[in-house]
Amino acid sequence: MTSHEAARIVEVRELASRIARARRLTIMTGAGVSAASGVPTFRGPQGLWREYRAEDLATPEAFARDPQVVWEWYAWRREQIAACQPNPAHEAIASLAKRPGAAVITQNVDDLHVRAGTPGLIRLHGSIWELACAARCAAGTRPWRDERVPLSPLPPRWPHCRGLARPAVVWFGESLDDATLTAAVQATACDVFFTVGTSSIVYPAAGLVHEAKSRGAFTAEINLEETPASPAVDMAVHGAAEQILPLLTE
Ligand code: BV8
């Protein structure tokens, strides 16, 4: 066993005991928690679709410019995700979330946390399995669920106004849902706040761990590599979420 591995076992044990003693626990996840399920991450090697960066397609401007290509990207991602199952990281988080005083915040739109049975999930960026009226017509403000794969025809239309439907996700340049963001900020008032599999680059999500720290929480980060948040957290555990998270429920 390398000294690095020995040190990590000590860290994981300490984090597990802090979690066990925490009255209020908050977990925030990113694409890395779904990597072991086969869902492409954004900045990972398979993050690119055709030659587009996520930031190029996940914007209202891209949708206005070419709704067909944006919908082909989301339809492709839905087909990928439909073939995936929650992994041991999702299952461990679902069991931690069942404790009193626990909250789970995710940036992921894949709903694998939902399929793992995570109660009270705070979905910051929406769901790829929900659609909304792109024109925000009166009858189309509440997203509706549509899990058809393949989704056809593309782009889908909103039956009431016959206008275009869009994925009910938050695009870059769009504000998050007020109630959802308020719930996430409230969850930063906790004893232990740790992130799993996020590059901590996209805001306002990336600001939550700093908010939790400023409120006195013990903060930790579980990631394969360093992120901009690593210097700020109390403990940065480098490793795979699907291997480490099950150790935190013991
Ligand atoms: C907004 C839904 C008001 C769509 C997404 C402040 C500073 C700078 C910029 C801004 C700022 N405030 C606002 C901005 C602009 C922008 C932003 O943050 N830009 C970034 C790029 C700098 N934010 C916004 O536009 C937000 N809206 O602020 O509105 C406003 C508006 C205009 C101007 C000012 C204010 C909306 C952001 C939400 C966008 N929508 N998703 C869709 O999915 O299609 S974001 C999307 O990308 C994901 O949801 C996620 O949030 C992000 C990807 O990040 P991660 O999940 O972390 O994934 P990533 O691939 O990057 O990293 C994976 C990590 O896992 C890696 O570190 C890797 O090492 C690790 N990993 C991999 N495998 C494993 C692992 N770790 C452990 N185990 C493994 N097995």
Short mmCIF file of C-alpha atoms and ligand atoms in Angstrom, two decimals:
data_model
loop_
_atom_site.label_atom_id
_atom_site.label_comp_id
_atom_site.label_asym_id
_atom_site.label_seq_id
_atom_site.Cartn_x
_atom_site.Cartn_y
_atom_site.Cartn_z
CA MET A 1 0.00 0.00 0.00
CA THR A 2 1.44 3.36 -1.01
CA SER A 3 1.69 6.16 1.52
CA HIS A 4 -0.88 8.03 -0.61
CA GLU A 5 -3.37 5.16 -0.25
CA ALA A 6 -2.70 4.93 3.51
CA ALA A 7 -3.28 8.67 3.89
CA ARG A 8 -6.50 8.44 1.89
CA ILE A 9 -7.85 5.64 4.11
CA VAL A 10 -7.25 7.87 7.14
CA GLU A 11 -9.02 10.78 5.41
CA VAL A 12 -12.00 8.64 4.37
CA ARG A 13 -12.30 7.27 7.92
CA GLU A 14 -12.26 10.81 9.35
CA LEU A 15 -14.85 12.01 6.81
CA ALA A 16 -17.05 8.97 7.57
CA SER A 17 -16.97 9.70 11.29
CA ARG A 18 -17.75 13.40 10.77
CA ILE A 19 -20.68 12.39 8.55
CA ALA A 20 -21.88 9.92 11.21
CA ARG A 21 -21.78 12.69 13.86
CA ALA A 22 -23.30 15.41 11.65
CA ARG A 23 -26.82 16.58 12.57
CA ARG A 24 -27.04 18.40 9.19
CA LEU A 25 -25.27 16.89 6.16
CA THR A 26 -25.28 18.32 2.61
CA ILE A 27 -23.86 16.64 -0.48
CA MET A 28 -23.46 18.34 -3.88
CA THR A 29 -22.75 16.27 -6.99
CA GLY A 30 -21.55 16.85 -10.53
CA ALA A 31 -21.05 14.81 -13.68
CA GLY A 32 -18.24 12.76 -12.12
CA VAL A 33 -20.74 10.89 -9.89
CA SER A 34 -22.38 9.49 -13.04
CA ALA A 35 -19.12 8.72 -14.91
CA ALA A 36 -19.01 5.12 -13.62
CA SER A 37 -22.56 4.66 -14.98
CA GLY A 38 -21.30 5.57 -18.47
CA VAL A 39 -22.74 9.11 -18.65
CA PRO A 40 -20.19 11.37 -20.43
CA THR A 41 -18.88 14.19 -18.21
CA PHE A 42 -18.69 17.73 -19.61
CA ARG A 43 -14.98 18.30 -19.39
CA GLY A 44 -13.95 14.66 -19.64
CA PRO A 45 -12.53 13.08 -22.84
CA GLN A 46 -16.00 12.15 -24.21
CA GLY A 47 -17.44 15.53 -23.17
CA LEU A 48 -17.53 16.78 -26.73
CA TRP A 49 -20.48 16.02 -29.05
CA ARG A 50 -19.55 16.25 -32.74
CA GLU A 51 -17.28 19.32 -32.58
CA TYR A 52 -19.44 21.31 -30.18
CA ARG A 53 -18.54 22.24 -26.55
CA ALA A 54 -21.40 21.95 -24.06
CA GLU A 55 -21.25 25.70 -23.50
CA ASP A 56 -21.90 26.17 -27.25
CA LEU A 57 -25.11 24.13 -27.29
CA ALA A 58 -26.56 24.58 -23.79
CA THR A 59 -27.58 28.23 -24.39
CA PRO A 60 -30.82 30.00 -25.39
CA GLU A 61 -28.89 31.60 -28.28
CA ALA A 62 -27.91 28.19 -29.71
CA PHE A 63 -31.53 27.04 -29.46
CA ALA A 64 -32.83 30.21 -31.17
CA ARG A 65 -30.18 29.80 -33.88
CA ASP A 66 -30.72 26.08 -34.57
CA PRO A 67 -33.28 24.22 -32.40
CA GLN A 68 -32.81 21.07 -34.53
CA VAL A 69 -29.11 20.65 -33.70
CA VAL A 70 -29.67 21.44 -30.00
CA TRP A 71 -32.45 18.85 -29.86
CA GLU A 72 -30.27 16.26 -31.65
CA TRP A 73 -27.68 16.78 -28.89
CA TYR A 74 -30.25 16.33 -26.11
CA ALA A 75 -31.81 13.34 -27.87
CA TRP A 76 -28.32 11.79 -28.15
CA ARG A 77 -27.68 12.37 -24.44
CA ARG A 78 -31.11 10.93 -23.50
CA GLU A 79 -30.31 7.76 -25.46
CA GLN A 80 -26.94 7.52 -23.69
CA ILE A 81 -28.45 8.05 -20.24
CA ALA A 82 -31.41 5.71 -20.86
CA ALA A 83 -28.90 2.85 -21.19
CA CYS A 84 -27.23 3.72 -17.86
CA GLN A 85 -27.94 2.53 -14.31
CA PRO A 86 -27.25 4.27 -11.00
CA ASN A 87 -23.82 3.17 -9.65
CA PRO A 88 -22.61 2.50 -6.06
CA ALA A 89 -21.95 6.25 -5.59
CA HIS A 90 -25.61 7.08 -6.35
CA GLU A 91 -26.76 4.26 -4.04
CA ALA A 92 -24.55 5.38 -1.15
CA ILE A 93 -25.76 8.98 -1.55
CA ALA A 94 -29.39 7.78 -1.59
CA SER A 95 -28.87 5.98 1.75
CA LEU A 96 -27.07 8.99 3.33
CA ALA A 97 -29.92 11.21 2.09
CA LYS A 98 -32.45 9.18 4.08
CA ARG A 99 -30.90 10.35 7.36
CA PRO A 100 -32.65 13.20 9.20
CA GLY A 101 -31.03 16.56 8.43
CA ALA A 102 -29.49 15.36 5.13
CA ALA A 103 -29.80 17.20 1.77
CA VAL A 104 -28.55 16.34 -1.73
CA ILE A 105 -27.93 19.01 -4.36
CA THR A 106 -27.06 17.99 -7.94
CA GLN A 107 -25.95 19.79 -11.08
CA ASN A 108 -26.72 16.66 -13.11
CA VAL A 109 -29.77 16.51 -15.37
CA ASP A 110 -29.60 12.70 -15.82
CA ASP A 111 -31.93 11.89 -12.86
CA LEU A 112 -29.81 8.86 -11.86
CA HIS A 113 -30.06 10.14 -8.26
CA VAL A 114 -33.86 9.96 -8.64
CA ARG A 115 -33.63 6.41 -9.99
CA ALA A 116 -31.41 5.50 -7.01
CA GLY A 117 -34.25 6.65 -4.71
CA THR A 118 -32.68 9.86 -3.34
CA PRO A 119 -35.37 11.74 -1.35
CA GLY A 120 -35.76 15.53 -1.57
CA LEU A 121 -33.20 15.92 -4.38
CA ILE A 122 -32.42 19.57 -5.22
CA ARG A 123 -31.91 19.59 -9.02
CA LEU A 124 -30.12 22.90 -9.68
CA HIS A 125 -30.08 22.60 -13.47
CA GLY A 126 -33.34 20.74 -14.14
CA SER A 127 -33.89 17.37 -15.83
CA ILE A 128 -33.18 16.07 -19.36
CA TRP A 129 -36.35 13.94 -18.97
CA GLU A 130 -38.59 17.00 -18.66
CA LEU A 131 -39.72 19.39 -21.39
CA ALA A 132 -41.11 22.92 -21.26
CA CYS A 133 -42.68 25.38 -23.68
CA ALA A 134 -39.84 27.35 -25.32
CA ALA A 135 -42.16 30.35 -25.72
CA ARG A 136 -43.18 30.06 -22.04
CA CYS A 137 -46.86 30.24 -23.06
CA ALA A 138 -49.43 30.47 -20.27
CA ALA A 139 -50.21 26.72 -20.37
CA GLY A 140 -46.53 25.78 -20.62
CA THR A 141 -44.87 27.19 -17.52
CA ARG A 142 -44.79 23.83 -15.62
CA PRO A 143 -42.39 21.29 -17.20
CA TRP A 144 -43.86 17.90 -18.16
CA ARG A 145 -42.06 14.56 -18.09
CA ASP A 146 -41.39 12.70 -21.36
CA GLU A 147 -39.08 9.70 -21.16
CA ARG A 148 -39.60 8.50 -24.73
CA VAL A 149 -36.36 7.27 -26.39
CA PRO A 150 -36.02 8.03 -29.21
CA LEU A 151 -37.89 11.29 -28.86
CA SER A 152 -39.44 12.04 -32.23
CA PRO A 153 -40.12 14.06 -34.23
CA LEU A 154 -37.34 16.53 -33.43
CA PRO A 155 -37.74 19.33 -32.38
CA PRO A 156 -40.80 18.31 -30.33
CA ARG A 157 -43.76 20.74 -30.11
CA TRP A 158 -45.80 21.87 -27.10
CA PRO A 159 -49.35 20.53 -27.78
CA HIS A 160 -51.17 23.56 -26.36
CA CYS A 161 -49.56 26.42 -28.32
CA ARG A 162 -47.92 24.20 -31.00
CA GLY A 163 -44.78 26.21 -30.30
CA LEU A 164 -41.39 24.54 -29.90
CA ALA A 165 -40.72 22.51 -26.76
CA ARG A 166 -37.32 22.78 -25.10
CA PRO A 167 -35.49 20.58 -22.54
CA ALA A 168 -36.48 21.75 -19.01
CA VAL A 169 -32.83 22.38 -18.09
CA VAL A 170 -31.03 25.62 -17.13
CA TRP A 171 -28.89 26.86 -19.97
CA PHE A 172 -25.77 29.01 -19.64
CA GLY A 173 -26.83 32.64 -19.28
CA GLU A 174 -30.17 31.62 -17.77
CA SER A 175 -30.99 32.11 -14.11
CA LEU A 176 -31.76 29.12 -11.92
CA ASP A 177 -35.27 28.60 -10.54
CA ASP A 178 -35.58 30.88 -7.48
CA ALA A 179 -37.09 28.29 -5.13
CA THR A 180 -34.50 25.70 -6.14
CA LEU A 181 -31.56 28.07 -5.61
CA THR A 182 -33.01 29.22 -2.26
CA ALA A 183 -33.30 25.58 -1.12
CA ALA A 184 -29.68 24.96 -2.14
CA VAL A 185 -28.39 28.03 -0.32
CA GLN A 186 -30.40 27.06 2.79
CA ALA A 187 -28.75 23.62 2.67
CA THR A 188 -25.32 25.27 3.04
CA ALA A 189 -26.27 25.85 6.71
CA CYS A 190 -24.94 22.43 7.79
CA ASP A 191 -22.23 20.66 9.83
CA VAL A 192 -20.65 18.78 6.89
CA PHE A 193 -20.81 19.84 3.22
CA PHE A 194 -18.98 17.76 0.61
CA THR A 195 -18.87 17.81 -3.18
CA VAL A 196 -18.57 14.70 -5.37
CA GLY A 197 -17.34 14.64 -8.99
CA THR A 198 -17.62 18.31 -9.85
CA SER A 199 -14.98 20.54 -11.51
CA SER A 200 -16.33 23.46 -9.41
CA ILE A 201 -16.24 25.83 -12.38
CA VAL A 202 -19.90 26.52 -13.13
CA TYR A 203 -21.69 29.15 -10.99
CA PRO A 204 -23.75 29.62 -8.88
CA ALA A 205 -23.28 25.86 -8.04
CA ALA A 206 -19.52 26.28 -7.54
CA GLY A 207 -20.13 28.98 -4.94
CA LEU A 208 -22.12 26.75 -2.55
CA VAL A 209 -19.13 25.00 -0.93
CA HIS A 210 -17.60 28.40 -0.13
CA GLU A 211 -20.96 29.55 1.29
CA ALA A 212 -21.07 26.43 3.50
CA LYS A 213 -17.51 27.05 4.71
CA SER A 214 -18.34 30.68 5.55
CA ARG A 215 -21.24 29.32 7.64
CA GLY A 216 -18.88 27.09 9.66
CA ALA A 217 -19.45 23.75 7.94
CA PHE A 218 -16.64 21.18 7.64
CA THR A 219 -16.10 21.04 3.87
CA ALA A 220 -14.68 18.24 1.72
CA GLU A 221 -14.25 17.42 -1.95
CA ILE A 222 -14.18 13.96 -3.57
CA ASN A 223 -12.71 14.07 -7.07
CA LEU A 224 -10.23 12.18 -9.22
CA GLU A 225 -8.22 15.39 -9.47
CA GLU A 226 -7.66 18.91 -8.10
CA THR A 227 -10.27 21.58 -8.78
CA PRO A 228 -10.37 25.36 -8.12
CA ALA A 229 -12.16 24.50 -4.84
CA SER A 230 -9.44 22.12 -3.56
CA PRO A 231 -7.38 24.83 -1.77
CA ALA A 232 -10.51 26.12 0.00
CA VAL A 233 -11.99 22.89 1.43
CA ASP A 234 -10.94 21.31 4.75
CA MET A 235 -10.34 17.93 3.05
CA ALA A 236 -9.72 17.06 -0.63
CA VAL A 237 -9.98 13.30 -1.18
CA HIS A 238 -8.61 12.22 -4.54
CA GLY A 239 -10.32 9.07 -5.77
CA ALA A 240 -13.28 7.60 -7.64
CA ALA A 241 -16.74 8.41 -6.26
CA GLU A 242 -18.01 4.86 -6.90
CA GLN A 243 -15.22 3.47 -4.68
CA ILE A 244 -15.18 6.09 -1.90
CA LEU A 245 -18.87 6.87 -1.33
CA PRO A 246 -19.80 3.30 -0.20
CA LEU A 247 -17.03 3.62 2.46
CA LEU A 248 -18.75 6.75 3.84
CA THR A 249 -21.98 4.92 4.70
CA GLU A 250 -20.27 2.32 6.92
C1 BV8 B 1 -26.52 32.17 -14.24
C2 BV8 B 1 -27.68 22.06 -17.68
C3 BV8 B 1 -27.49 34.36 -13.92
C4 BV8 B 1 -27.71 21.99 -19.15
C5 BV8 B 1 -25.69 23.32 -16.99
C6 BV8 B 1 -19.47 33.76 -12.07
C7 BV8 B 1 -18.20 33.60 -12.55
C8 BV8 B 1 -18.01 33.13 -13.89
C9 BV8 B 1 -19.09 32.82 -14.73
C10 BV8 B 1 -20.34 32.98 -14.23
C11 BV8 B 1 -20.53 33.46 -12.92
N1 BV8 B 1 -21.86 33.51 -12.71
C12 BV8 B 1 -22.51 33.10 -13.85
C13 BV8 B 1 -21.60 32.77 -14.78
C14 BV8 B 1 -21.89 32.27 -16.09
C15 BV8 B 1 -22.10 30.74 -16.11
C16 BV8 B 1 -20.86 29.98 -15.69
O1 BV8 B 1 -20.72 29.57 -14.56
N2 BV8 B 1 -19.99 29.75 -16.68
C17 BV8 B 1 -18.78 28.93 -16.41
C18 BV8 B 1 -18.55 28.06 -17.64
C19 BV8 B 1 -17.61 29.80 -16.08
N3 BV8 B 1 -23.23 30.36 -15.24
C20 BV8 B 1 -24.47 30.45 -15.77
O2 BV8 B 1 -24.71 30.84 -16.89
C21 BV8 B 1 -25.60 30.03 -14.85
N4 BV8 B 1 -26.65 31.01 -14.89
O3 BV8 B 1 -25.54 32.42 -13.56
O4 BV8 B 1 -27.58 33.03 -14.45
C22 BV8 B 1 -26.49 35.03 -14.76
C23 BV8 B 1 -26.67 34.97 -16.13
C24 BV8 B 1 -25.71 35.63 -16.93
C25 BV8 B 1 -24.57 36.26 -16.39
C26 BV8 B 1 -24.44 36.29 -15.00
C27 BV8 B 1 -25.39 35.67 -14.18
C28 BV8 B 1 -26.25 28.70 -15.36
C29 BV8 B 1 -25.28 27.58 -15.24
C30 BV8 B 1 -26.00 26.25 -15.57
C31 BV8 B 1 -25.73 25.80 -16.99
N5 BV8 B 1 -26.31 24.47 -17.23
N6 BV8 B 1 -26.29 22.12 -17.19
C32 BV8 B 1 -27.23 20.66 -19.69
O5 BV8 B 1 -26.74 19.84 -18.91
O6 BV8 B 1 -27.37 20.47 -20.89
S1 BV8 B 1 -24.08 23.37 -16.39
C33 BV8 B 1 -23.43 21.77 -16.68
O7 BV8 B 1 -22.04 21.95 -16.72
C34 BV8 B 1 -23.67 20.77 -15.57
O8 BV8 B 1 -24.97 20.84 -15.05
C35 BV8 B 1 -22.61 21.18 -14.55
O9 BV8 B 1 -23.07 22.21 -13.74
C36 BV8 B 1 -21.50 21.71 -15.43
C37 BV8 B 1 -20.46 20.65 -15.61
O10 BV8 B 1 -19.71 20.64 -14.44
P1 BV8 B 1 -19.50 19.25 -13.63
O11 BV8 B 1 -20.82 18.61 -13.34
O12 BV8 B 1 -18.61 19.57 -12.54
O13 BV8 B 1 -18.81 18.29 -14.73
P2 BV8 B 1 -17.36 18.41 -15.38
O14 BV8 B 1 -17.35 17.49 -16.52
O15 BV8 B 1 -16.99 19.85 -15.56
O16 BV8 B 1 -16.37 17.83 -14.25
C38 BV8 B 1 -16.49 16.50 -13.83
C39 BV8 B 1 -15.55 16.37 -12.63
O17 BV8 B 1 -15.70 15.05 -12.11
C40 BV8 B 1 -14.09 16.56 -13.00
O18 BV8 B 1 -13.48 17.41 -12.02
C41 BV8 B 1 -13.50 15.13 -12.94
O19 BV8 B 1 -12.17 15.12 -12.45
C42 BV8 B 1 -14.42 14.47 -11.92
N7 BV8 B 1 -14.62 13.02 -12.10
C43 BV8 B 1 -14.76 12.34 -13.27
N8 BV8 B 1 -14.99 11.01 -13.00
C44 BV8 B 1 -15.00 10.89 -11.64
C45 BV8 B 1 -14.77 12.17 -11.06
N9 BV8 B 1 -14.71 12.38 -9.73
C46 BV8 B 1 -14.90 11.28 -8.91
N10 BV8 B 1 -15.15 10.02 -9.40
C47 BV8 B 1 -15.19 9.78 -10.73
N11 BV8 B 1 -15.43 8.54 -11.17
#
